Amino acid sequence: QVQVVEAGGGLVQAGGSLRLNCTASGRIYRIRAMAWYRQAPGKQREVLASITTEGTTNYADSVKGRFTISRDNAKNTAYLQMNTLKPEDTAVYYCTADAIYSGSYYYADYWGQGTQVTVSS
């Protein structure tokens, strides 16, 4: 099938930067898009950014201008560069791959386990 793994989370000071990476692996046939989500304790999960294979990007207003999503299609990897971090950015960050694996017919969203980002003031 398809596995998704995030990495790069940690503790950072307010105003600092952090880069997350996400790699999809397995019997991947195609990935149409990848996206980053986050969920803080007691809060609803929100989508932060997405990117298609062609490079089209979308951002949530809360991170626009501070976060940048990018993708290395050859490596099935997406990145999230996070700058000017704020305490309210503290959350578990998840990556998804809209993918189809070899031998299947339908696309599906595959989720990683998440990586913790904590921003201290």
PDB file of N, CA and C in Angstrom, residues 3 6 19 21-22 24 42 48 61 69 90 110 117 119 121:
ATOM      1  N   GLN A   3       2.637   4.228   2.570  1.00  0.00           N
ATOM      2  CA  GLN A   3       2.968   4.685   3.910  1.00  0.00           C
ATOM      3  C   GLN A   3       3.453   6.126   3.842  1.00  0.00           C
ATOM      4  N   GLU A   6       6.179  11.593   8.592  1.00  0.00           N
ATOM      5  CA  GLU A   6       6.615  12.964   8.788  1.00  0.00           C
ATOM      6  C   GLU A   6       7.811  13.001   9.724  1.00  0.00           C
ATOM      7  N   ARG A  19      11.682  23.260   9.613  1.00  0.00           N
ATOM      8  CA  ARG A  19      11.282  22.647   8.362  1.00  0.00           C
ATOM      9  C   ARG A  19      10.853  21.206   8.591  1.00  0.00           C
ATOM     10  N   ASN A  21       9.427  17.568   6.933  1.00  0.00           N
ATOM     11  CA  ASN A  21       9.439  16.813   5.697  1.00  0.00           C
ATOM     12  C   ASN A  21       8.519  15.611   5.815  1.00  0.00           C
ATOM     13  N   CYS A  22       8.027  15.196   4.686  1.00  0.00           N
ATOM     14  CA  CYS A  22       7.073  14.105   4.620  1.00  0.00           C
ATOM     15  C   CYS A  22       7.405  13.247   3.414  1.00  0.00           C
ATOM     16  N   ALA A  24       6.365   9.736   1.257  1.00  0.00           N
ATOM     17  CA  ALA A  24       5.459   8.635   0.969  1.00  0.00           C
ATOM     18  C   ALA A  24       6.239   7.494   0.348  1.00  0.00           C
ATOM     19  N   GLY A  42      -7.631  19.809  21.778  1.00  0.00           N
ATOM     20  CA  GLY A  42      -8.933  20.410  21.969  1.00  0.00           C
ATOM     21  C   GLY A  42      -9.425  21.258  20.817  1.00  0.00           C
ATOM     22  N   LEU A  48      -3.413  23.290   6.288  1.00  0.00           N
ATOM     23  CA  LEU A  48      -2.492  24.422   6.241  1.00  0.00           C
ATOM     24  C   LEU A  48      -2.058  24.759   4.827  1.00  0.00           C
ATOM     25  N   ASP A  61      -5.149  31.030   5.598  1.00  0.00           N
ATOM     26  CA  ASP A  61      -4.837  32.408   5.945  1.00  0.00           C
ATOM     27  C   ASP A  61      -3.935  32.501   7.170  1.00  0.00           C
ATOM     28  N   ILE A  69       5.063  25.501   1.316  1.00  0.00           N
ATOM     29  CA  ILE A  69       5.052  24.091   0.991  1.00  0.00           C
ATOM     30  C   ILE A  69       5.802  23.881  -0.318  1.00  0.00           C
ATOM     31  N   THR A  90       1.703  25.809  17.822  1.00  0.00           N
ATOM     32  CA  THR A  90       1.938  24.556  18.523  1.00  0.00           C
ATOM     33  C   THR A  90       0.827  23.557  18.224  1.00  0.00           C
ATOM     34  N   TYR A 110      -3.710   9.151   2.198  1.00  0.00           N
ATOM     35  CA  TYR A 110      -2.910   8.394   3.157  1.00  0.00           C
ATOM     36  C   TYR A 110      -2.278   9.365   4.139  1.00  0.00           C
ATOM     37  N   VAL A 117       5.102  19.821  16.941  1.00  0.00           N
ATOM     38  CA  VAL A 117       5.778  21.111  16.866  1.00  0.00           C
ATOM     39  C   VAL A 117       5.345  21.929  18.074  1.00  0.00           C
ATOM     40  N   VAL A 119       6.052  25.579  20.026  1.00  0.00           N
ATOM     41  CA  VAL A 119       6.649  26.904  19.930  1.00  0.00           C
ATOM     42  C   VAL A 119       6.541  27.586  21.287  1.00  0.00           C
ATOM     43  N   SER A 121       7.271  30.807  23.968  1.00  0.00           N
ATOM     44  CA  SER A 121       7.352  32.251  23.945  1.00  0.00           C
ATOM     45  C   SER A 121       8.551  32.750  24.718  1.00  0.00           C
TER      46      SER A 121
END
